[in-house]
PDB file of C-alpha atoms in Angstrom:
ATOM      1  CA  UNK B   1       4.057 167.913 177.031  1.00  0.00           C
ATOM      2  CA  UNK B   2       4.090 165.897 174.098  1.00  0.00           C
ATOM      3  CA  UNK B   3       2.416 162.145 175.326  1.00  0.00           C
ATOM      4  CA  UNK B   4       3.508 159.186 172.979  1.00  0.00           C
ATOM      5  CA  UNK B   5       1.059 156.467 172.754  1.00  0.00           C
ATOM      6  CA  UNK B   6       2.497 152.807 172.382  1.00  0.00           C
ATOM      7  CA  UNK B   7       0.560 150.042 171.434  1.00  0.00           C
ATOM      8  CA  UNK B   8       0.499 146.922 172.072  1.00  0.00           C
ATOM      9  CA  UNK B   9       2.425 147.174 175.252  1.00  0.00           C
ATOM     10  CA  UNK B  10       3.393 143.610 174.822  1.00  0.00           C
ATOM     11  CA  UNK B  11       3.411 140.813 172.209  1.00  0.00           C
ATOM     12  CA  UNK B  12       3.382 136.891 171.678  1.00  0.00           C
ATOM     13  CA  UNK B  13       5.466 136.073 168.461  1.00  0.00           C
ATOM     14  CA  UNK B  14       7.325 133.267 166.805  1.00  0.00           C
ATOM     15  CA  UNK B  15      10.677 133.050 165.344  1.00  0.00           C
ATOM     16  CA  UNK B  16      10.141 134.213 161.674  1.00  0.00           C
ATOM     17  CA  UNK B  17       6.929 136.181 162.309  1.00  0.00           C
ATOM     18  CA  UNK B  18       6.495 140.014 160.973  1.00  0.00           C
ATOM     19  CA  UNK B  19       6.251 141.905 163.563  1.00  0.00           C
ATOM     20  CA  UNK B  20       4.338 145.662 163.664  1.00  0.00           C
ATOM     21  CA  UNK B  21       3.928 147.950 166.540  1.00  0.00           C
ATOM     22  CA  UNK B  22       2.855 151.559 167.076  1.00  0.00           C
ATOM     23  CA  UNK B  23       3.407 155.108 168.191  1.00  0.00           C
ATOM     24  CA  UNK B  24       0.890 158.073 167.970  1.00  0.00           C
ATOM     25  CA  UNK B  25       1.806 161.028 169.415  1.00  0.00           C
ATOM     26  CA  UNK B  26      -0.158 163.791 170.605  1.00  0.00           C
ATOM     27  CA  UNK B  27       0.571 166.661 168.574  1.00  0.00           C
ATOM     28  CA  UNK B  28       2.375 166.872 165.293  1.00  0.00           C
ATOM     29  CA  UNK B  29       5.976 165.856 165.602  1.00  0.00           C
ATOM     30  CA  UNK B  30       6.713 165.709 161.572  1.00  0.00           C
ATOM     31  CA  UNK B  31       9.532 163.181 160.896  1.00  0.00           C
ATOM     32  CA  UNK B  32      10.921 163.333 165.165  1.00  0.00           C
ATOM     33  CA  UNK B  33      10.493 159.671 165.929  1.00  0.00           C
ATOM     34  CA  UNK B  34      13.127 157.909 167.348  1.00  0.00           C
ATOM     35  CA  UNK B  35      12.870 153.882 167.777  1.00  0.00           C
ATOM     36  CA  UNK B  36      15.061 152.072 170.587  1.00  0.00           C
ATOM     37  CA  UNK B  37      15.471 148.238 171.792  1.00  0.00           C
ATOM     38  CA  UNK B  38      16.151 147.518 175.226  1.00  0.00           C
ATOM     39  CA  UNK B  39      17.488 144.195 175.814  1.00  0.00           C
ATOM     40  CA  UNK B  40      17.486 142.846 179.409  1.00  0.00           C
ATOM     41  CA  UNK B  41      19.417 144.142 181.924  1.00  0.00           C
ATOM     42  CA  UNK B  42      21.106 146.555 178.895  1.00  0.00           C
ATOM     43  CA  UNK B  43      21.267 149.519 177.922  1.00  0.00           C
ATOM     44  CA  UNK B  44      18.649 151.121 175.075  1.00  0.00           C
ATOM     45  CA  UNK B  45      20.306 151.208 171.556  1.00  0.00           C
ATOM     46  CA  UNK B  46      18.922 153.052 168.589  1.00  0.00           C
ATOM     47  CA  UNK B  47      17.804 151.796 165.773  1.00  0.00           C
ATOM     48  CA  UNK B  48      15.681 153.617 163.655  1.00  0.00           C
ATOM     49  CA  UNK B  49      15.730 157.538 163.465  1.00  0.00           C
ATOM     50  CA  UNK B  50      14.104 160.488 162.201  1.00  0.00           C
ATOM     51  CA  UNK B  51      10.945 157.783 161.866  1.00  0.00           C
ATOM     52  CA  UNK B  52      12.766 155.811 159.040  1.00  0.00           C
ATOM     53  CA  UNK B  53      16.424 155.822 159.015  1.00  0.00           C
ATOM     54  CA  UNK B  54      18.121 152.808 159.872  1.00  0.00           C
ATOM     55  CA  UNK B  55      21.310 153.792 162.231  1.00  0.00           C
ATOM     56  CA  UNK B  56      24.430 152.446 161.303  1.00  0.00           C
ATOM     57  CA  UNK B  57      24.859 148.314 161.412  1.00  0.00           C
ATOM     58  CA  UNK B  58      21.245 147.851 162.441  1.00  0.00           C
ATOM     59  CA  UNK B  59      19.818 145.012 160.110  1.00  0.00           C
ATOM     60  CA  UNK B  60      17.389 145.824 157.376  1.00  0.00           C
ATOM     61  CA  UNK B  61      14.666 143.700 158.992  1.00  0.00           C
ATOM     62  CA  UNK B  62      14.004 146.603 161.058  1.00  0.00           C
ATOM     63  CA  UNK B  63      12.037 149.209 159.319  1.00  0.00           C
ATOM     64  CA  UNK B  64      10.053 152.682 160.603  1.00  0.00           C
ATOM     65  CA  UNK B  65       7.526 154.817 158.616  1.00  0.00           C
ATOM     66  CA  UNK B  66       5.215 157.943 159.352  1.00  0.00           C
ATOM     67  CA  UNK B  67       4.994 160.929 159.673  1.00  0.00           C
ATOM     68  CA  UNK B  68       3.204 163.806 161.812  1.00  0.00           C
ATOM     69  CA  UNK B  69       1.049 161.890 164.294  1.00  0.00           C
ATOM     70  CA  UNK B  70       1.061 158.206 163.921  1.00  0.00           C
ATOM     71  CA  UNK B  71       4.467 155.732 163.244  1.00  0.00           C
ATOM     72  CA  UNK B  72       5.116 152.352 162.651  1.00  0.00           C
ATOM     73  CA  UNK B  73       8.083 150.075 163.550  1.00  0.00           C
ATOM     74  CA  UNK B  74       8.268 146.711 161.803  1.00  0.00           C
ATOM     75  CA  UNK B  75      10.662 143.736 162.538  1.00  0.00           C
ATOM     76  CA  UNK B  76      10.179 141.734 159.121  1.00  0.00           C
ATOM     77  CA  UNK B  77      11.544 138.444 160.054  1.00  0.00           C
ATOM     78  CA  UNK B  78      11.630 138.119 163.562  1.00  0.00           C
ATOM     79  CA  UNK B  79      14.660 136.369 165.094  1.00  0.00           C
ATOM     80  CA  UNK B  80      15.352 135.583 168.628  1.00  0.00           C
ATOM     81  CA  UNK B  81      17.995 137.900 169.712  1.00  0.00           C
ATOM     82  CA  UNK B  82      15.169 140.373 168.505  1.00  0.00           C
ATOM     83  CA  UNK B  83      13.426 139.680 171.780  1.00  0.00           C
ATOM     84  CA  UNK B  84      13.261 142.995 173.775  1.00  0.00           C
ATOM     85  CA  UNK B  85      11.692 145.784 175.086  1.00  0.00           C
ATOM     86  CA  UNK B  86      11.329 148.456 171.942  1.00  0.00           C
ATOM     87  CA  UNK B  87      10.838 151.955 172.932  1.00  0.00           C
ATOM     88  CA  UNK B  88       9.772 155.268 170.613  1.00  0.00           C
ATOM     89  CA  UNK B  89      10.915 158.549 171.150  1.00  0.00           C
ATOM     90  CA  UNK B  90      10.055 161.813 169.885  1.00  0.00           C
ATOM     91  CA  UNK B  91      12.511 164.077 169.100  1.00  0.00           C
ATOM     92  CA  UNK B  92      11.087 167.365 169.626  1.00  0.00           C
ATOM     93  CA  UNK B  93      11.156 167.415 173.617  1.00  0.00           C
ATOM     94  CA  UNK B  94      12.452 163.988 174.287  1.00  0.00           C
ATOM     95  CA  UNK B  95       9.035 161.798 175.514  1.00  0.00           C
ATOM     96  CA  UNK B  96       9.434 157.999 175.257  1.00  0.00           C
ATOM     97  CA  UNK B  97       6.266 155.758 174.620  1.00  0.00           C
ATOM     98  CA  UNK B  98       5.622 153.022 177.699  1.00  0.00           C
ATOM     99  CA  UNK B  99       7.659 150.576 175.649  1.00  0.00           C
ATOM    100  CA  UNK B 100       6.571 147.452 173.664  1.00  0.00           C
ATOM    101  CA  UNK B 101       8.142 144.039 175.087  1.00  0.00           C
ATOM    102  CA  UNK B 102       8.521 141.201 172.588  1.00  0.00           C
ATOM    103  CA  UNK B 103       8.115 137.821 174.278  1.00  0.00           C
ATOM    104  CA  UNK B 104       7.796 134.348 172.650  1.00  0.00           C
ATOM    105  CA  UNK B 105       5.112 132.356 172.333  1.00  0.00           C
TER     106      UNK B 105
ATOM    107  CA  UNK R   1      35.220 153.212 169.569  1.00  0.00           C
ATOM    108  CA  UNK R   2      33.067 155.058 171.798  1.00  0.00           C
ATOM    109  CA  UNK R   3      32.533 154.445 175.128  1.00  0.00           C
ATOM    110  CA  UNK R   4      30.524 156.091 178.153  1.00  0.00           C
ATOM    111  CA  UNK R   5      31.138 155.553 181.634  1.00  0.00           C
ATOM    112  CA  UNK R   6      28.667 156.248 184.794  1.00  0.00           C
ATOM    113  CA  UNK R   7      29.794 155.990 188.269  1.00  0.00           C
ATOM    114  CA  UNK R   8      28.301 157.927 191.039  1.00  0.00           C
ATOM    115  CA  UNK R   9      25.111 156.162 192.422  1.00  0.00           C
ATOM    116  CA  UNK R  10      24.267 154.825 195.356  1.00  0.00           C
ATOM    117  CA  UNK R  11      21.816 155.022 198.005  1.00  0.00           C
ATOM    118  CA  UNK R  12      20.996 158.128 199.267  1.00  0.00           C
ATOM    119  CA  UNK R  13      18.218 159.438 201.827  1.00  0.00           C
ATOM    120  CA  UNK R  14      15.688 161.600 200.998  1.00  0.00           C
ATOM    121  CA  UNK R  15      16.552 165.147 200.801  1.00  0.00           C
ATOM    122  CA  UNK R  16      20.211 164.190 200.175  1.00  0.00           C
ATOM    123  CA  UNK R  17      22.351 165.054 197.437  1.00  0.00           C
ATOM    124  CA  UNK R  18      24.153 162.700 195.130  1.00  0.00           C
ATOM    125  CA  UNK R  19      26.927 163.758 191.999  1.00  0.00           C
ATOM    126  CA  UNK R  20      27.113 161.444 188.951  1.00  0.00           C
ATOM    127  CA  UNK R  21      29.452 161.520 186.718  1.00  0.00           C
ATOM    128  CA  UNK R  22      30.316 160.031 183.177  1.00  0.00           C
ATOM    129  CA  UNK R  23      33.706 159.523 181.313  1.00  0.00           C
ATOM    130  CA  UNK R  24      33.643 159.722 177.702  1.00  0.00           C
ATOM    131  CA  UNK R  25      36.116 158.567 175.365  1.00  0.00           C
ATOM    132  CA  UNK R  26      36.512 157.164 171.628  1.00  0.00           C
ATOM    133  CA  UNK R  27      35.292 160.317 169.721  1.00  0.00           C
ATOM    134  CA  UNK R  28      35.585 164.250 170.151  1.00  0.00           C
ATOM    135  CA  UNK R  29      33.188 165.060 173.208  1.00  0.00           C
ATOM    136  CA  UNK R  30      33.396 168.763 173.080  1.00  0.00           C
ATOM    137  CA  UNK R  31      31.624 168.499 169.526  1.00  0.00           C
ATOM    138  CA  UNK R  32      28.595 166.680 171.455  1.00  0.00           C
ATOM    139  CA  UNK R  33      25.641 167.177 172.981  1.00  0.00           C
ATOM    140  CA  UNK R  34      25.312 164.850 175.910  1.00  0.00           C
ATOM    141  CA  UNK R  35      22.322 164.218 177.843  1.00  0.00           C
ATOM    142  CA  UNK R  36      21.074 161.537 181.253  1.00  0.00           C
ATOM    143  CA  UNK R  37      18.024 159.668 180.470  1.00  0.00           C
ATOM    144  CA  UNK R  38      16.883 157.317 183.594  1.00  0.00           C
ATOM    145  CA  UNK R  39      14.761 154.326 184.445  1.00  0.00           C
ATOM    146  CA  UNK R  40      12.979 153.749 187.398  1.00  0.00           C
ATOM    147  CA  UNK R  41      13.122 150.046 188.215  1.00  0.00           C
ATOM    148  CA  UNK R  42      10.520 148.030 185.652  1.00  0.00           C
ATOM    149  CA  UNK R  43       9.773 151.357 184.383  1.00  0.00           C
ATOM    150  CA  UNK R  44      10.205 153.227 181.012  1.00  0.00           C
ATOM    151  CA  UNK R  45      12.956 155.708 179.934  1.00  0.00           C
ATOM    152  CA  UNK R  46      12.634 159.597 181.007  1.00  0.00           C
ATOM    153  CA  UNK R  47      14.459 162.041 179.383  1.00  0.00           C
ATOM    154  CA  UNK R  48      16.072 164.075 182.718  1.00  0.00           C
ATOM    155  CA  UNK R  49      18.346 166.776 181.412  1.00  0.00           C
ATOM    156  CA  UNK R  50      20.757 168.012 178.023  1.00  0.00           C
ATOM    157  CA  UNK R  51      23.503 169.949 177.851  1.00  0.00           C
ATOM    158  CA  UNK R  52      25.210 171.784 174.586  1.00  0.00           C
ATOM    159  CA  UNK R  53      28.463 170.875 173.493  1.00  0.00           C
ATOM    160  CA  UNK R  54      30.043 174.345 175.025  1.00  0.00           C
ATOM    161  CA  UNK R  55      28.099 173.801 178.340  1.00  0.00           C
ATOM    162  CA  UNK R  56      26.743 177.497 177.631  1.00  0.00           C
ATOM    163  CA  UNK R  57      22.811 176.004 177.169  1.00  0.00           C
ATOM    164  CA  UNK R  58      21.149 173.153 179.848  1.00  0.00           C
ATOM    165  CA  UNK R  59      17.180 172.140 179.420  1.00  0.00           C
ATOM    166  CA  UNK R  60      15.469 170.243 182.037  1.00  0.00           C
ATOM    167  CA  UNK R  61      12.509 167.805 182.478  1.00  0.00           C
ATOM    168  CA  UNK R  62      10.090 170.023 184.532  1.00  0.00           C
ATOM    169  CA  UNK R  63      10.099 167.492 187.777  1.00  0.00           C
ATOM    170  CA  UNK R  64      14.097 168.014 187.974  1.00  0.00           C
ATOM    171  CA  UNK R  65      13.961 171.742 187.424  1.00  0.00           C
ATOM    172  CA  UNK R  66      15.731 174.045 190.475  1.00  0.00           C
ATOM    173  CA  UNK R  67      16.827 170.392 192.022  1.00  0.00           C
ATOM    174  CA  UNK R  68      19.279 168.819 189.313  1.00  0.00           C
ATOM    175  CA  UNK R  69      22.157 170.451 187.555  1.00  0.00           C
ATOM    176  CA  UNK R  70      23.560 169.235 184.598  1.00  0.00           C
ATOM    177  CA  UNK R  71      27.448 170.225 183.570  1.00  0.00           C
ATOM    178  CA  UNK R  72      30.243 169.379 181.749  1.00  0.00           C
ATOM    179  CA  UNK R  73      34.535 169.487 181.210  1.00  0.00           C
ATOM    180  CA  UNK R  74      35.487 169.216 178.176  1.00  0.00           C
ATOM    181  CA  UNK R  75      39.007 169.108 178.897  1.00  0.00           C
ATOM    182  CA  UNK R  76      38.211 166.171 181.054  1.00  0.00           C
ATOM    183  CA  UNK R  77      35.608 164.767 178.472  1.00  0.00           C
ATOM    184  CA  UNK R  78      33.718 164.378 181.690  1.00  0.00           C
ATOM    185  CA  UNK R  79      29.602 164.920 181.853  1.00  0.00           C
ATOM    186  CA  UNK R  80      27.874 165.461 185.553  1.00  0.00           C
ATOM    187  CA  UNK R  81      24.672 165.238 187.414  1.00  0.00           C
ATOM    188  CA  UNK R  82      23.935 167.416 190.500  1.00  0.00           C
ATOM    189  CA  UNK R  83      20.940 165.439 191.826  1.00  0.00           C
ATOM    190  CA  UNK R  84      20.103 167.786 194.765  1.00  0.00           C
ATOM    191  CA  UNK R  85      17.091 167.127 197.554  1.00  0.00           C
ATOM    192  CA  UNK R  86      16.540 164.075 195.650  1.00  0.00           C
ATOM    193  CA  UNK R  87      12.836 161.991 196.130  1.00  0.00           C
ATOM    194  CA  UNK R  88      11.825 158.503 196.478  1.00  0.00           C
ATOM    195  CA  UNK R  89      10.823 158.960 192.532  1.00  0.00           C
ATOM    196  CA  UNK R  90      14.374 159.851 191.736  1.00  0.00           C
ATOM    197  CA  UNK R  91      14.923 156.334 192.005  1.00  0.00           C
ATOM    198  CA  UNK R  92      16.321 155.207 188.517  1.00  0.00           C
ATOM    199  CA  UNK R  93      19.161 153.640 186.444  1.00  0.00           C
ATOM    200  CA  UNK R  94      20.352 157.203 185.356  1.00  0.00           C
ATOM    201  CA  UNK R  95      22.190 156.719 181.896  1.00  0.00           C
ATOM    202  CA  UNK R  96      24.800 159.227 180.395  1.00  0.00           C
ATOM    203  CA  UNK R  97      23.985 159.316 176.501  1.00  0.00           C
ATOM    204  CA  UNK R  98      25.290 160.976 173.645  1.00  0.00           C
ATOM    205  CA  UNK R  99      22.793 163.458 171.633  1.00  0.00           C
ATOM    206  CA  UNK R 100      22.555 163.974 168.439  1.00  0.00           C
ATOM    207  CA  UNK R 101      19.056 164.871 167.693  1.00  0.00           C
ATOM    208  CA  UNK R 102      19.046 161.303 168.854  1.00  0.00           C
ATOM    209  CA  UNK R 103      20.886 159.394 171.607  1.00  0.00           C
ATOM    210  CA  UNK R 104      23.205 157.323 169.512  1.00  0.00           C
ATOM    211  CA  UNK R 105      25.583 156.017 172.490  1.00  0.00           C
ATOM    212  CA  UNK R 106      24.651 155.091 175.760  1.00  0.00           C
ATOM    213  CA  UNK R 107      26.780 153.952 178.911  1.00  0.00           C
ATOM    214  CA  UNK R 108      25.686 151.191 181.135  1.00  0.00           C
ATOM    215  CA  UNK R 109      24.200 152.898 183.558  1.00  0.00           C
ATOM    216  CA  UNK R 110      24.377 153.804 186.875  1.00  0.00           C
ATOM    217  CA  UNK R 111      21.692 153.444 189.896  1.00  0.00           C
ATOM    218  CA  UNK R 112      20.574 155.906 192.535  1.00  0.00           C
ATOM    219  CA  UNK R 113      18.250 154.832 194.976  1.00  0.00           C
ATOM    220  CA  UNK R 114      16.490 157.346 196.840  1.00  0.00           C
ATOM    221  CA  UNK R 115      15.235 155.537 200.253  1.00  0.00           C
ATOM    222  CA  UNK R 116      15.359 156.129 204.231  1.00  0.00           C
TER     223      UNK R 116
END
């Protein structure tokens, strides 16, 4: 089984910060990253796939990039209905990573 | 607009058997693949089970193998879980999603809990 790696599994931010987190998978999933925020007490909702698309209506402060092993997902200007749980997903065989929660400092 | 709709869950005993089911509606569903995806309580997502847009083709996480069945009407734009001799780590919100190569919709949820 493919194992996705998230780090960090939680962080402290501010209103307005730039936010990064990370996903390394375990073998070489080429573009098959998925990236998903899970609001409490909803349901997951994409944002981000194939590693860098932005799905439809989801605000260009959210980026993705990488490629093969290791991916990135950056909130550029955090706000506070950014605060969630954010997930990444490969695509090949459907693993999620243990999930990044955004709290506030 | 496209909406999903779980129903189904409960709490079951071990080695019981429990039938989910989702309603589709606000786009074609027999051109989709659909999938369930759950969440055990504080837990992360798992990817349980997919289903092609005929119903012809089913994959399954290994732990659900021989135990769940996942099917589908299209005429009823209706997706199903079989959750046979289900465990205490069955216990999940079990979410009906629609694939494609991604889950792009995603119903509310539904919860199972598995418990004597």
């Amino acid at each position: 089984d493919i194992v996705m790696t998230q780090s960090p599994t939680s962080m402290s931010i501010s209103v307005g910060d730039r936010v990064t987190m990370n996903c390394k998978a375990s073998q070489n999933v080429g573009s098959n990253v998925d990236w998903y925020q899970q609001k409490t007490g909803q349901s997951p909702k994409l944002l981000i796939y194939k590693a860098s698309n932005r799905y439809t209506g989801v605000p260009d402060r959210f980026t993705g990039s990488g490629s093969g092993t290791d991916f990135t997902f950056t909130i550029s200007n955090m706000q506070a209905e950014d605060l969630a749980v954010y997930y990444c997903m490969q695509s090949n065989s459907y693993t999620f990573g243990a999930g990044t929660k955004l709290e506030l400092k | 607009e496209v909406q999903l709709v779980e129903s189904g869950g409960g709490l079951v005993q071990p080695g019981r058997s429990l039938k989910l089911s989702c309603a589709a509606s606000g786009f074609t569903f027999s051109n989709y693949y659909m999938a369930w995806v759950r969440q055990a309580p504080t837990k992360g997502l798992e990817w349980v089970a997919s289903i092609t847009n005929s119903g012809g083709s089913t994959y399954y996480r290994d732990s659900v193998k021989g135990r769940f069945t996942i099917s589908r009407d299209n005429a009823k734009s209706t997706l199903y879980l079989q959750m046979d001799s289900l465990r205490s780590e069955d216990t999940a919100t079990y979410y009906c999603t629609r694939e494609d190569w991604y889950f792009d919709f995603w119903g509310p949820g539904t919860m199972v809990t598995v418990s004597s």
